[in-house]
Coordinates of C-alpha atoms and ligand atoms in Angstrom, one line a residue:
Chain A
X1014 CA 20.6 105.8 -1.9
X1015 CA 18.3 105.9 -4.6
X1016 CA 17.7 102.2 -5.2
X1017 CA 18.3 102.8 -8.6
X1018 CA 19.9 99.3 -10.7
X1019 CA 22.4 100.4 -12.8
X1020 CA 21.2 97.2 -15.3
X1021 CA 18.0 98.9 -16.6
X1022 CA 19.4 102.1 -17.4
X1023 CA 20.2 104.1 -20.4
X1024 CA 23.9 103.6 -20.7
X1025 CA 25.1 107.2 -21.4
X1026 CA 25.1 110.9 -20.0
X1027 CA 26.9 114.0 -20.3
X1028 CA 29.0 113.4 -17.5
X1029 CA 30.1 110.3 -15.2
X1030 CA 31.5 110.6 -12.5
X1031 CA 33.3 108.0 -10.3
X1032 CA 33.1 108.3 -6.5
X1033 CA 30.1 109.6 -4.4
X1034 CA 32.2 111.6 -1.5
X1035 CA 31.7 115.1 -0.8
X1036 CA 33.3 116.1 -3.9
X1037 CA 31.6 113.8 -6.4
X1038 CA 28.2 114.1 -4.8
X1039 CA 28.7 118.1 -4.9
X1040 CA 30.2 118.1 -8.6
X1041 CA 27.2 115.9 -9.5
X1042 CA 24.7 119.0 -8.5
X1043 CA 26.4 121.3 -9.7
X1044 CA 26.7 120.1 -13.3
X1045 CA 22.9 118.6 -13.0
X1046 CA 21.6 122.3 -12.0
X1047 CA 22.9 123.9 -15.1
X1048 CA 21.4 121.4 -17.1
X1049 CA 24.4 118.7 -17.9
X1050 CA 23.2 114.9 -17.6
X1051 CA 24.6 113.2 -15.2
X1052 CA 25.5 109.5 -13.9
X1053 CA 27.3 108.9 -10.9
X1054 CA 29.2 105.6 -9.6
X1055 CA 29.7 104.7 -5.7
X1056 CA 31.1 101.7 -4.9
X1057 CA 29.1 101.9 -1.2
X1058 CA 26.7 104.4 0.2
X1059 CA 27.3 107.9 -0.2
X1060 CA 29.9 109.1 2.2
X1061 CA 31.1 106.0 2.9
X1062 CA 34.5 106.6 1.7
X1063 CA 36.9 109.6 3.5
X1064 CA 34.0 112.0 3.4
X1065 CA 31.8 109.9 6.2
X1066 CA 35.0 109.4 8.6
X1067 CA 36.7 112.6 8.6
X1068 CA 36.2 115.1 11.5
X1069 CA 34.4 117.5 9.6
X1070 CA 36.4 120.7 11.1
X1071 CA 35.9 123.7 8.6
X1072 CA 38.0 126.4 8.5
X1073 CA 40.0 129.6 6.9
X1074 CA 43.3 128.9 8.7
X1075 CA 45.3 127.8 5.8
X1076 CA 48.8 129.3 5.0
X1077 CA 48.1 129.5 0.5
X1078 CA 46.7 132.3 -0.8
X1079 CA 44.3 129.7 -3.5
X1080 CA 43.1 127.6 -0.5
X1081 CA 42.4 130.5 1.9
X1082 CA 39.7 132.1 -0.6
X1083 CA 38.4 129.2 -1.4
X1084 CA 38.1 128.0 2.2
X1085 CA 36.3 131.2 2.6
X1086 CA 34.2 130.3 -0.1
X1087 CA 33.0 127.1 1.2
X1088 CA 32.4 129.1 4.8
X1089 CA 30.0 131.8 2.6
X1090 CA 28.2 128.8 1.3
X1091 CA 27.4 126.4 4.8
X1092 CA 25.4 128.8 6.4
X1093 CA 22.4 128.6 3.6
X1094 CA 23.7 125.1 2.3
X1095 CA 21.1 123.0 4.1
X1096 CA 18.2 125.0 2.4
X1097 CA 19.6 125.5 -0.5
X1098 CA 20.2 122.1 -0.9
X1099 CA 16.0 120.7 0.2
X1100 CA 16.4 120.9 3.8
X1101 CA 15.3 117.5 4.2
X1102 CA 18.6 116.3 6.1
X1103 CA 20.1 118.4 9.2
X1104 CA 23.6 119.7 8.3
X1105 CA 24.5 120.4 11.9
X1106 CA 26.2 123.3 11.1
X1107 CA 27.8 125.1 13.7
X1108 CA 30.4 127.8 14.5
X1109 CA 32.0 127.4 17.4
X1110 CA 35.5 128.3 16.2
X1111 CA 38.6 126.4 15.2
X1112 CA 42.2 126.8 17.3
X1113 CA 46.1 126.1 16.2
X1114 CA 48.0 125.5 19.2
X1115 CA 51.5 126.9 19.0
X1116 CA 53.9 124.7 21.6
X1117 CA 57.4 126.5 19.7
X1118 CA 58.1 129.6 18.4
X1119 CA 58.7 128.0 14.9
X1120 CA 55.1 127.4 14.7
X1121 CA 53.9 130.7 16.1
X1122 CA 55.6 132.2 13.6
X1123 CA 54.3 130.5 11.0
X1124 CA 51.1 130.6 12.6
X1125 CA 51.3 134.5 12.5
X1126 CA 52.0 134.3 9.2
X1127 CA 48.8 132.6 8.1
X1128 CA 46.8 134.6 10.2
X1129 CA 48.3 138.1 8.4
X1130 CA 47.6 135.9 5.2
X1131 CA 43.9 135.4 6.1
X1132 CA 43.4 138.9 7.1
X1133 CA 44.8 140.5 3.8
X1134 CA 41.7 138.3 2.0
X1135 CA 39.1 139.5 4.6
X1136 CA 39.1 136.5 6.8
X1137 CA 39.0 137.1 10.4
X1138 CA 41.0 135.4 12.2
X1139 CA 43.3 137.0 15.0
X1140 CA 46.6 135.5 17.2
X1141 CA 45.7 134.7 20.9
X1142 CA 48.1 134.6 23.7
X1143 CA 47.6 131.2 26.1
X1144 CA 45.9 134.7 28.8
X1145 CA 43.3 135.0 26.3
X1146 CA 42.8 131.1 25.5
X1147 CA 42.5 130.6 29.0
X1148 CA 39.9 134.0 29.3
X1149 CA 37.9 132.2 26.5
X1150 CA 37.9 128.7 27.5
X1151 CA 38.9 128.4 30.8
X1152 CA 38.6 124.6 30.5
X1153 CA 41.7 124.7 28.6
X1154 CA 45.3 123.3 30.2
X1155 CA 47.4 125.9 28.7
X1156 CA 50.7 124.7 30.1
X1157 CA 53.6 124.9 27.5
X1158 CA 51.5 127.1 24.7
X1159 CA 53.0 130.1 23.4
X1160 CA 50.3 131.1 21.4
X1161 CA 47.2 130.4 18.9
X1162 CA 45.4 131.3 15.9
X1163 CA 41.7 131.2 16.0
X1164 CA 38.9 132.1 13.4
X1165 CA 35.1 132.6 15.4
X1166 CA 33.6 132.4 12.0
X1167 CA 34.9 128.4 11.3
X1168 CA 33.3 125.1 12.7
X1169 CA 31.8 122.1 11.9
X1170 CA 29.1 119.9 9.4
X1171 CA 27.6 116.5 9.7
X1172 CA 29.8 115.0 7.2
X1173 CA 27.8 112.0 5.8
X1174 CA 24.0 114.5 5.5
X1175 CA 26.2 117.2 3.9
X1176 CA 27.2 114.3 1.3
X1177 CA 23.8 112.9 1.4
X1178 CA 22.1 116.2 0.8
X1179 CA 23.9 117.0 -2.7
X1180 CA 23.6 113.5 -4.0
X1181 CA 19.6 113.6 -3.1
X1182 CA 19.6 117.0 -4.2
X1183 CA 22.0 116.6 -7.4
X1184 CA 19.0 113.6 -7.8
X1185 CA 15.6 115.9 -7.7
X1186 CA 17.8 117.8 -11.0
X1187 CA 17.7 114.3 -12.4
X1188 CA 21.2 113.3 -11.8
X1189 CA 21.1 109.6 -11.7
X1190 CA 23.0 108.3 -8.4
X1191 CA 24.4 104.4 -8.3
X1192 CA 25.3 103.7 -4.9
X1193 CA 26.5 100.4 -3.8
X1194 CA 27.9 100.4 -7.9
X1195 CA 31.5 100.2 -8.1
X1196 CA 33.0 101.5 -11.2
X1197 CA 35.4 98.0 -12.1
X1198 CA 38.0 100.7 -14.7
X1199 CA 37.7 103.6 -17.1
X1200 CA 37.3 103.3 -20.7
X1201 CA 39.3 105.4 -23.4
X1202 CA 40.4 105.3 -26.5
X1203 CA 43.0 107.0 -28.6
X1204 CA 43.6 109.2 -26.1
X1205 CA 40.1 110.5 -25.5
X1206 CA 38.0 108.8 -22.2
X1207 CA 34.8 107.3 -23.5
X1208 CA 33.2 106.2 -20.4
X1209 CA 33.8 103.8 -17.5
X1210 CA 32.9 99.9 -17.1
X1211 CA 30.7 99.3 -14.6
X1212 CA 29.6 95.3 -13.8
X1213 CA 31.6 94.3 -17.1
X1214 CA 29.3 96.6 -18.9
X1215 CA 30.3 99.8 -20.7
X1216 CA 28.6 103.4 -19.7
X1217 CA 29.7 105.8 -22.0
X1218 CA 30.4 109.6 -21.4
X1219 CA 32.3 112.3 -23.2
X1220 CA 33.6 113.5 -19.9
X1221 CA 34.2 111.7 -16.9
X1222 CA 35.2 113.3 -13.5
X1223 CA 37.2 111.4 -11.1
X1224 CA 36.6 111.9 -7.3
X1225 CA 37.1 108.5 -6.1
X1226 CA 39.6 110.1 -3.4
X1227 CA 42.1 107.9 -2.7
X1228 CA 41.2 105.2 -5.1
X1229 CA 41.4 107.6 -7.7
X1230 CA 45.3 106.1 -8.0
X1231 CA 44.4 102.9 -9.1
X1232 CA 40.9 104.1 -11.6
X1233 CA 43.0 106.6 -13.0
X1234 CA 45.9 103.7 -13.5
X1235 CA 43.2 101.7 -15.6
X1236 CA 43.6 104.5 -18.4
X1237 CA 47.2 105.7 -18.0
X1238 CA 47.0 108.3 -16.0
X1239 CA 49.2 108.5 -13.0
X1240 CA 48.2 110.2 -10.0
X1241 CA 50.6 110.7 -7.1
X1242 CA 48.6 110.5 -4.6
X1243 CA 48.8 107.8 -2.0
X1244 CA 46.8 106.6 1.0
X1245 CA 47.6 107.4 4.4
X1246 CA 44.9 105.9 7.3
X1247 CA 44.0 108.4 10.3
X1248 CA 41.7 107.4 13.6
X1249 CA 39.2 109.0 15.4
X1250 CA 36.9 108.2 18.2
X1251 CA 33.6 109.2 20.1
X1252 CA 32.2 110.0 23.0
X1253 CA 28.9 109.8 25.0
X1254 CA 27.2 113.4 24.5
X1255 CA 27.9 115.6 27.3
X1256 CA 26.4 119.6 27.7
X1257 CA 27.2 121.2 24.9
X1258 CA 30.0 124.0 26.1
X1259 CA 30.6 124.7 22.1
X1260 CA 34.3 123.5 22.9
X1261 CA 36.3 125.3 19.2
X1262 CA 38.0 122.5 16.9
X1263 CA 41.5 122.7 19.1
X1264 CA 44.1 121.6 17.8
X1265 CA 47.8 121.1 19.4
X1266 CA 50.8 121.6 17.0
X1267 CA 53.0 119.7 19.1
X1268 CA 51.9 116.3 18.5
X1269 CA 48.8 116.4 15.9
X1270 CA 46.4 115.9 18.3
X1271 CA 42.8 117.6 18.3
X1272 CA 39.5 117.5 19.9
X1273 CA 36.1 119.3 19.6
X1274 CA 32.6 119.2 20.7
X1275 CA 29.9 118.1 18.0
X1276 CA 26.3 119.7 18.0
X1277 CA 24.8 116.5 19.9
X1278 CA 27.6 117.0 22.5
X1279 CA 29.7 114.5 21.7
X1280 CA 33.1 114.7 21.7
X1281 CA 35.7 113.9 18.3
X1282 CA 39.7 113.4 19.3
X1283 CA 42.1 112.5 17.3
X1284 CA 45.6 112.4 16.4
X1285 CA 48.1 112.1 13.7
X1286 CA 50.2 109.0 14.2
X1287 CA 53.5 108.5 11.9
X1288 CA 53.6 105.0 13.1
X1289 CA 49.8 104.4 11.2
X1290 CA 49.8 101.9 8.2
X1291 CA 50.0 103.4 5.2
X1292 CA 46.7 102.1 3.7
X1293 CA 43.4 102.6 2.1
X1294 CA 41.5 99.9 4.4
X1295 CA 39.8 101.2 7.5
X1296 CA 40.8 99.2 10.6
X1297 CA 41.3 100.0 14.1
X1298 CA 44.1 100.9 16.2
X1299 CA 44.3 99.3 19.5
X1300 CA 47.2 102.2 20.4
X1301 CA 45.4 105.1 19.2
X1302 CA 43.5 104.6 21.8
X1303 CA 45.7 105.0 24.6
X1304 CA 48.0 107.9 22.9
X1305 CA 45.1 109.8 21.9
X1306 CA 43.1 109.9 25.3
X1307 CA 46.7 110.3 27.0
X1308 CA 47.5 113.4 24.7
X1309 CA 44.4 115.3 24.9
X1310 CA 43.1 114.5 28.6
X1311 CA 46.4 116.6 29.5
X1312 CA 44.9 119.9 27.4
X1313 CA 40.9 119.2 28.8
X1314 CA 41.2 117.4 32.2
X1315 CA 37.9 117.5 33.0
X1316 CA 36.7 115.3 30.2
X1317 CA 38.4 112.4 32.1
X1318 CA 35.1 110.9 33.2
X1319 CA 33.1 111.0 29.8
X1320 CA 33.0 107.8 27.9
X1321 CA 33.9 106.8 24.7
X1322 CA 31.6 105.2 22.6
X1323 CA 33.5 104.2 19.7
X1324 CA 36.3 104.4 17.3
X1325 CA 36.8 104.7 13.5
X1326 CA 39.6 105.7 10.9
X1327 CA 39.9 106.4 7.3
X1328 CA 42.2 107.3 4.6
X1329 CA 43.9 110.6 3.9
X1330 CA 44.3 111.0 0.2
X1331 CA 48.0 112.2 0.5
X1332 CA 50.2 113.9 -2.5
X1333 CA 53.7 115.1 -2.2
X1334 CA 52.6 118.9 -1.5
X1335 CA 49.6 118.3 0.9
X1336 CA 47.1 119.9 -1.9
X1337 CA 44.6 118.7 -3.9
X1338 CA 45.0 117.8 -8.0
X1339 CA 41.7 119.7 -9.7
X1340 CA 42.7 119.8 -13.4
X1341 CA 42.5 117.9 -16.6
X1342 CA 44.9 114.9 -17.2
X1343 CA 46.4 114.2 -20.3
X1344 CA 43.5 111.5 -21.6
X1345 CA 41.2 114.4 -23.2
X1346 CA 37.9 114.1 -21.5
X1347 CA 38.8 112.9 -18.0
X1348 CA 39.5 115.7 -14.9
X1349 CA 40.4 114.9 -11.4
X1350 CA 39.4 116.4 -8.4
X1351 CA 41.5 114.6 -5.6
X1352 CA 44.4 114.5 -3.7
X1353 CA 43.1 116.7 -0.7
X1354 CA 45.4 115.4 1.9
X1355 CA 43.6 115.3 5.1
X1356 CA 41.4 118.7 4.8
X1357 CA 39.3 117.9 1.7
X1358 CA 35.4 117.6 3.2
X1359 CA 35.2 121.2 3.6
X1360 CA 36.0 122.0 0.2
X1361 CA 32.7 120.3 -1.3
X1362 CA 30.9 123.4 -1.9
X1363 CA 34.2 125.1 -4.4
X1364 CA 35.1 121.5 -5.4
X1365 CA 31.9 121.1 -6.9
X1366 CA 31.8 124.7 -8.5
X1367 CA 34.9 124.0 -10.2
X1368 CA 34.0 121.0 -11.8
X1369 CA 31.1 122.5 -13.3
X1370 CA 32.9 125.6 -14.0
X1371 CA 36.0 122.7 -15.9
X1372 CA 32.7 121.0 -17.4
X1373 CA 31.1 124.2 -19.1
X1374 CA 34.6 125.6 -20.0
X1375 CA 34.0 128.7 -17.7
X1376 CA 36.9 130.8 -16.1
X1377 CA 37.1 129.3 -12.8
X1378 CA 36.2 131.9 -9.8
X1379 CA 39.2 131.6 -8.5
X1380 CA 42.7 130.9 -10.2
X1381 CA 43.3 127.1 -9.4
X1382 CA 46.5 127.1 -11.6
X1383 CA 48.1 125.7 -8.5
X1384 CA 45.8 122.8 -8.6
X1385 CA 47.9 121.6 -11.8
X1386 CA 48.3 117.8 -12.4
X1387 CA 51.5 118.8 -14.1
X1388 CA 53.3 120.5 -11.4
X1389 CA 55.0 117.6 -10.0
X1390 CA 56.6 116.8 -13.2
X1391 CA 57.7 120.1 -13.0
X1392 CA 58.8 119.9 -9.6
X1393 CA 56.9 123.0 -8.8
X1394 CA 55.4 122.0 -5.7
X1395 CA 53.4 124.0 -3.5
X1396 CA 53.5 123.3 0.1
X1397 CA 50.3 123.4 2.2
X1398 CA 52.5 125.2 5.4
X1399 CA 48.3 124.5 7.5
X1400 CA 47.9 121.0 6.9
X1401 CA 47.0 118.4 9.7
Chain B
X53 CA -3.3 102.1 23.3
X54 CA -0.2 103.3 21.7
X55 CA 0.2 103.0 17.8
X56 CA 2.9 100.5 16.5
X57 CA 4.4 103.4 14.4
X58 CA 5.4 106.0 17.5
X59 CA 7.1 102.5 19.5
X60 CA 10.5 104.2 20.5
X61 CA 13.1 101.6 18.5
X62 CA 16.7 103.1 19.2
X63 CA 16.6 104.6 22.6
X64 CA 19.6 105.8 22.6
X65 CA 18.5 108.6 20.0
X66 CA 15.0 108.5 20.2
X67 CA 13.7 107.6 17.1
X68 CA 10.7 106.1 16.5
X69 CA 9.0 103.1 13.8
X70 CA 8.0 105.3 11.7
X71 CA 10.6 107.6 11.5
X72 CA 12.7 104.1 10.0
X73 CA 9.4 103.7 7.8
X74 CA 9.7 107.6 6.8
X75 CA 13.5 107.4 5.5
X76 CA 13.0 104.0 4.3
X77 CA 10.2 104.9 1.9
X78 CA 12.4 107.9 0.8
X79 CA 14.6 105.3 -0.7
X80 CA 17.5 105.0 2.1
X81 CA 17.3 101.3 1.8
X82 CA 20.6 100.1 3.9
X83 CA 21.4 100.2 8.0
X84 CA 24.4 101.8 7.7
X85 CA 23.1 105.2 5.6
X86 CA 19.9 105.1 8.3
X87 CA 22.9 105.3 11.0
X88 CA 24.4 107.9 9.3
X89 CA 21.1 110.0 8.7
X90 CA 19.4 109.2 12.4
X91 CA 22.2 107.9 14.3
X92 CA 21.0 104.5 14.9
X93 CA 23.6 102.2 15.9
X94 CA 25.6 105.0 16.6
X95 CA 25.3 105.5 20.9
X96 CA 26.4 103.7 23.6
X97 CA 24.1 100.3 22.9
X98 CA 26.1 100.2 19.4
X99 CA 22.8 98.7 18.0
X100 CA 22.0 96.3 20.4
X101 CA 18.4 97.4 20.8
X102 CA 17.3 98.7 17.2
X103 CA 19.3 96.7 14.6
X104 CA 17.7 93.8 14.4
X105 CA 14.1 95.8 14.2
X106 CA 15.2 97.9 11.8
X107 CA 16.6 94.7 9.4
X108 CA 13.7 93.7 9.7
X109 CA 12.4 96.8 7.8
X110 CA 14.3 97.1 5.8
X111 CA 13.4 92.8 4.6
X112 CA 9.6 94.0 4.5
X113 CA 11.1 97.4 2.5
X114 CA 12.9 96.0 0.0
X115 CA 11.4 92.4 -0.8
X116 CA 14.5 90.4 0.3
X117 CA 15.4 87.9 2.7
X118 CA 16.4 89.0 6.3
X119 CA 19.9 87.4 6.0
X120 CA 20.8 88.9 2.8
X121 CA 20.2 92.6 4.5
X122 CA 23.4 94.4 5.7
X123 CA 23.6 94.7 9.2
X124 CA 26.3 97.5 8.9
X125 CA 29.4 98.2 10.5
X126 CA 29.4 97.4 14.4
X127 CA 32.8 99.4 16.0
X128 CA 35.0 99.1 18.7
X129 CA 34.9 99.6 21.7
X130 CA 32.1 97.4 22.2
X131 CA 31.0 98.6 25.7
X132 CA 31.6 102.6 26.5
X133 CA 34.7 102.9 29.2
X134 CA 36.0 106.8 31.1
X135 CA 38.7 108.3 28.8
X136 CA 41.0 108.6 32.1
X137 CA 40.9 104.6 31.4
X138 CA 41.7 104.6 28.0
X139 CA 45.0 107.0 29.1
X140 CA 46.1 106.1 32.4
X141 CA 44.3 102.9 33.5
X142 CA 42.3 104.7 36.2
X143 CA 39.3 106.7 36.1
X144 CA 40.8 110.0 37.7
X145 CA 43.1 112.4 35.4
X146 CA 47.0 112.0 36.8
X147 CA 47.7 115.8 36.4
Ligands
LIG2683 C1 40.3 110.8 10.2 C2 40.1 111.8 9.2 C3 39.8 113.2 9.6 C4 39.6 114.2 8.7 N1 39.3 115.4 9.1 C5 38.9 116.4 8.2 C6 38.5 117.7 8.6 O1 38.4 117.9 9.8 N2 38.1 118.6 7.7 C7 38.2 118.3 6.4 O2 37.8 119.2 5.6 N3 38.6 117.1 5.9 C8 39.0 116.1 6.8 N4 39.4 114.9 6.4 C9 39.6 114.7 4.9 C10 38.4 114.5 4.2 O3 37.7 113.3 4.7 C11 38.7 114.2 2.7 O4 39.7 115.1 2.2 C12 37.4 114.3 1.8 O5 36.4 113.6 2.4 C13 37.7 113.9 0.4 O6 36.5 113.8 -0.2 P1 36.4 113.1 -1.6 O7 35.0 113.3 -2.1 O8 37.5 113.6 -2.5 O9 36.8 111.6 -1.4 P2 36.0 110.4 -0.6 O10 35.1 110.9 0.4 O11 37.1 109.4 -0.2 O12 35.2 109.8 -1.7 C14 35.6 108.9 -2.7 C15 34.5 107.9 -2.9 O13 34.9 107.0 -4.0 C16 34.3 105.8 -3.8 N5 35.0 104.8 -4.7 C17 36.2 104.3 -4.6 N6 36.4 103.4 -5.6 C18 35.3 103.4 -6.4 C19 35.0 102.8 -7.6 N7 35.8 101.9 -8.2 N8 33.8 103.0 -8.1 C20 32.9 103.9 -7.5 N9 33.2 104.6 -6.4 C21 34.4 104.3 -5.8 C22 34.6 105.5 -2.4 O14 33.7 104.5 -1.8 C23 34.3 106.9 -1.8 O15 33.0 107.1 -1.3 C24 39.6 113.9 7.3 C25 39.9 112.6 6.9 C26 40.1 111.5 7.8 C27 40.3 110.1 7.3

C-alpha cells in the first residue's frame, strides 16, 4: 500500500509483525498509537489473505463466555471505527441482523443456550419461532425450521477497507507497512526471536507478532514453534446488486449454508462443504456452485432471477477446538494471534487491543486464558459450540 | 467540452479518471487493492471496460512498463448467469 521498498530501510523496530490481515494491520495501530515502532511484513496487498475473502458477518451469537464479550467488544467499536480510524475509506458498516437457523431440536437447544449466554453479558439477542421469522422477513421459506436466534444489533463491514483503514491509519502513527514483502522465515536465537528475514536480509526486533493466519503453521515452523492449526478452503460467490431489502446474515444449521445482502445490494451465499480440499490455495469450485444456489434458492425463492457475478474462496485457519491461539509461545519474544477458524475478521478491533495490551505487558481487558497455546498439550480444549 | 479527468472509466461502478488518479497518488499503486477500494473489476463486465485504462495508470504512476503492471485477479464466472441456472438448469425456481 505504501510503496515503501523494504531495501532502503532502517532494519529494526520495536515490533515486527508478519501478516497484513485484519489482525496484523489492527495490532500494527494499536502498538504504533501508544508509541511502539513498528514494521509490518505482507507477502501481498493488505487483505489479500483470509481477511479480503471472508463474508464479513459480525456478530454476538457465540456459545463461550471469552468470545461473546469480546464479540461484543468489536460490535462497541464498528460503529465509530471508520472515523476513528481517518475516514478516508467507507467501512460499509451496517446492521441488518445476523440469524441461526435451527432445522432439529438438538440445535435449538443449543441455540437457546447461546442466546441465555449472550443475554447474561448484556447482549441482545432473543429466540424466534419460524411465525416471527416469517412476520420479519416474509421473503423467507420457513419450511422445516423449528426455530432461530437472532441479534438486531450484528451485521456486516467491507472486509478489505476495514483492513486497509488500520494499516493506512497504523501508517499516519508511523508504522512502517511492507506490502507485496513476504517474510521468507523467523530469526531466533537461544531461545529468544531476534527478528525475521525478509529478501535474505535480516530485520531485527525484540518482539515479533505473528498473524500470518494460516501460514502462521509453516513461519512459526521456521523457529520451532508448532502451531496446530491447519488450512481448510471455503467458497463464496456474488451477485448483481439488487434493492437493498437489508436481508440479516441467515444462516441454516442444517447444511452450513448462508446468505445475506451487502450495503451495495449485492448478494454473499455460501456454504460449508466437507468434500472441499483441505488447502491454503484459493481456487474455484465448479460444484459449489450448483449446491450452494440449489441450497439457498429453497430458503429465498425469489432471488432465482438475480445473477451472479462471480465466485471466490479462501482458507479457514482451523485448530482442533474452533478458537483462536492469542498467547506467547515458548521462543521468548514471539506471540501469536491465529487460529480463528472461520470467524476471525470480526475480531480485528480486540485482536489488535490484545496484542498491544501482550506488547506493553498490560492485564488484558478481558481474561483470554482460554486463548492458551498450551492447552492442547494439555488436552484442555475448549469447544466453540457457534462456529460455521 | 468535458475534462479528461471526470471520463466515466468503470461503468459498472461509476468511477471516474480521476478518482483512479486520486487513490493512485495516495499511494495504492496495484489493480487489485484499487478493486478492493472502488470496486473496479468487481461488476458484471469483470474489468472488461476499465482494466486496461487503469494499467495504464498505474504504468504512468509508478514509472514501469505496462507489462510488468499486475492486471489482478480476473474470477469465474466469466459472464453473469440467473441463480435458478446455477441450481436447477432453468431460470424459474422448482419449488
Ligand atoms: C469464505 C470465508 C468466509 C468467512 N466468513 C467470515 C465471517 O463471516 N466473519 C468473520 O469474522 N470471519 C470470517 N471468515 C474468517 C476470517 O476471514 C478470518 O478468520 C480472518 O480474516 C483472519 O484474519 P487474520 O488477520 O488472522 O489472517 P489473514 O487475513 O489470513 O492474514 C494473514 C496474512 O498473512 C500474509 N502472509 C502469509 N505468509 C506471509 C509471509 N511469509 N510474510 C508476510 N505475510 C504473509 C497473508 O498474505 C495474509 O494477508 C471467513 C473466511 C473465509 C475463507
Amino acid at each position: 500500500m505504501s510503496g515503501n521498498k523494504a531495501q532502503n530501510e532502517k532494519r529494526t523496530a520495536d515490533a515486527i509483525i508478519v501478516g497484513g490481515g485484519v489482525h496484523g494491520a489492527s495490532a500494527a495501530y494499536h502498538l504504533a498509537k501508544e508509541g511502539a515502532s513498528v514494521a509490518l511484513f505482507e507477502k501481498g496487498y493488505l487483505s489479500s489473505g483470509g481477511s479480503g475473502r471472508s463474508a464479513a458477518g459480525l456478530r454476538q451469537h457465540f456459545g463461550t463466555e471469552v468470545n461473546c464479550r469480546l464479540a461484543k467488544y468489536n460490535l462497541e467499536c464498528f460503529p465509530t471505527l471508520q472515523n476513528d480510524l481517518g475516514g478516508e475509506l467507507d467501512l460499509e458498516f451496517t446492521q441488518w441482523g445476523y440469524l441461526w437457523v435451527a432445522y432439529t431440536e438438538e440445535s435449538m437447544t443449543q441455540l437457546e443456550k447461546n442466546v441465555s449466554l449472550q443475554k447474561s453479558l448484556d447482549i441482545p439477542s432473543e429466540n424466534l419461532t419460524p411465525g416471527e421469522m416469517k412476520r420479519r422477513w416474509p421473503y423467507l421459506n420457513v419450511e422445516r425450521m423449528i426455530g432461530a436466534a437472532f441479534c438486531a444489533k450484528d451485521g456486516h463491514i467491507n472486509p478489505h477497507t476495514l483492513t486497509m483503514a488500520y494499516g493506512r491509519a497504523a501508517e499516519k502513527l508511523g508504522a512502517r507497512i511492507f506490502t507485496y514483502t513476504p517474510a521468507d522465515k523467523l530469526l531466533a536465537s537461544r531461545g529468544r526471536i531476534t527478528g525475521v528475514q525478509v529478501a535474505g536480509e535480516s530485520w531485527s526486533a525484540p518482539r515479533v507478532l505473528l498473524t500470518a493466519g494460516p501460514w502462521s503453521t509453516a513461519l512459526a515452523a521456521s523457529v520451532g514453534v508448532e502451531l496446530p492449526v491447519t488450512s481448510e478452503r471455503h467458497n463464496l460467490l456474488v451477485t448483481e446488486p439488487i434493492e437493498p431489502f437489508n436481508c440479516p446474515m441467515t444462516l441454516c444449521l442444517d447444511d452450513g449454508a448462508y446468505f445475506k445482502q451487502v450495503p451495495n445490494g449485492s448478494f454473499f451465499f455460501g456454504r460449508d462443504d466437507p468434500d472441499e480440499p483441505k488447502t491454503i490455495e484459493s481456487g474455484n469450485s465448479a460444484k459449489f456452485l450448483e449446491g450452494v444456489t440449489k441450497s439457498v434458492l429453497q430458503r429465498i425463492p425469489a432471488l432465482a432471477g438475480v445473477r451472479v457475478i462471480h465466485q471466490w474462496s479462501g482458507p479457514y485457519d482451523v485448530t482442533p477446538d474452533h478458537q483462536a491461539i492469542i498467547d506467547w509461545t515458548p521462543v521468548e519474544g514471539l506471540w501469536v494471534n491465529c487460529g480463528w477458524s472461520g470467524h476471525g475478521l470480526q475480531f480485528g478491533p480486540s485482536g489488535g487491543r490484545l496484542a498491544k495490551e501482550m506488547f506493553f505487558g498490560e492485564k488484558t481487558f478481558v481474561d483470554i486464558r482460554n486463548f492458551r497455546l498450551s492447552r492442547f498439550e494439555e488436552g484442555d480444549l475448549f469447544m466453540e459450540p457457534a462456529f460455521i | 467540452m468535458m475534462k479528461e479527468d471526470d471520463v466515466i472509466i468503470c461503468r459498472c461502478e461509476e468511477i471516474t479518471l480521476e478518482e483512479i488518479r486520486s487513490w493512485i497518488g495516495k499511494g495504492y499503486r496495484h489493480f487489485d487493492e484499487l478493486k478492493r477500494i472502488l470496486r473496479v473489476g468487481m461488476g458484471p463486465c469483470q474489468g472488461r471496460g476499465c482494466r486496461d485504462i487503469i494499467l495504464r495508470e498505474l504504468a504512468k504512476a509508478t514509472g514501469e512498463p505496462l507489462d510488468k503492471i499486475d492486471p489482478g485477479t480476473i474470477r469465474p464466472p466469466v459472464k453473469p448467469i440467473k441463480l435458478g441456472l446455477c441450481a436447477y438448469g432453468k431460470e424459474g425456481s422448482s419449488i
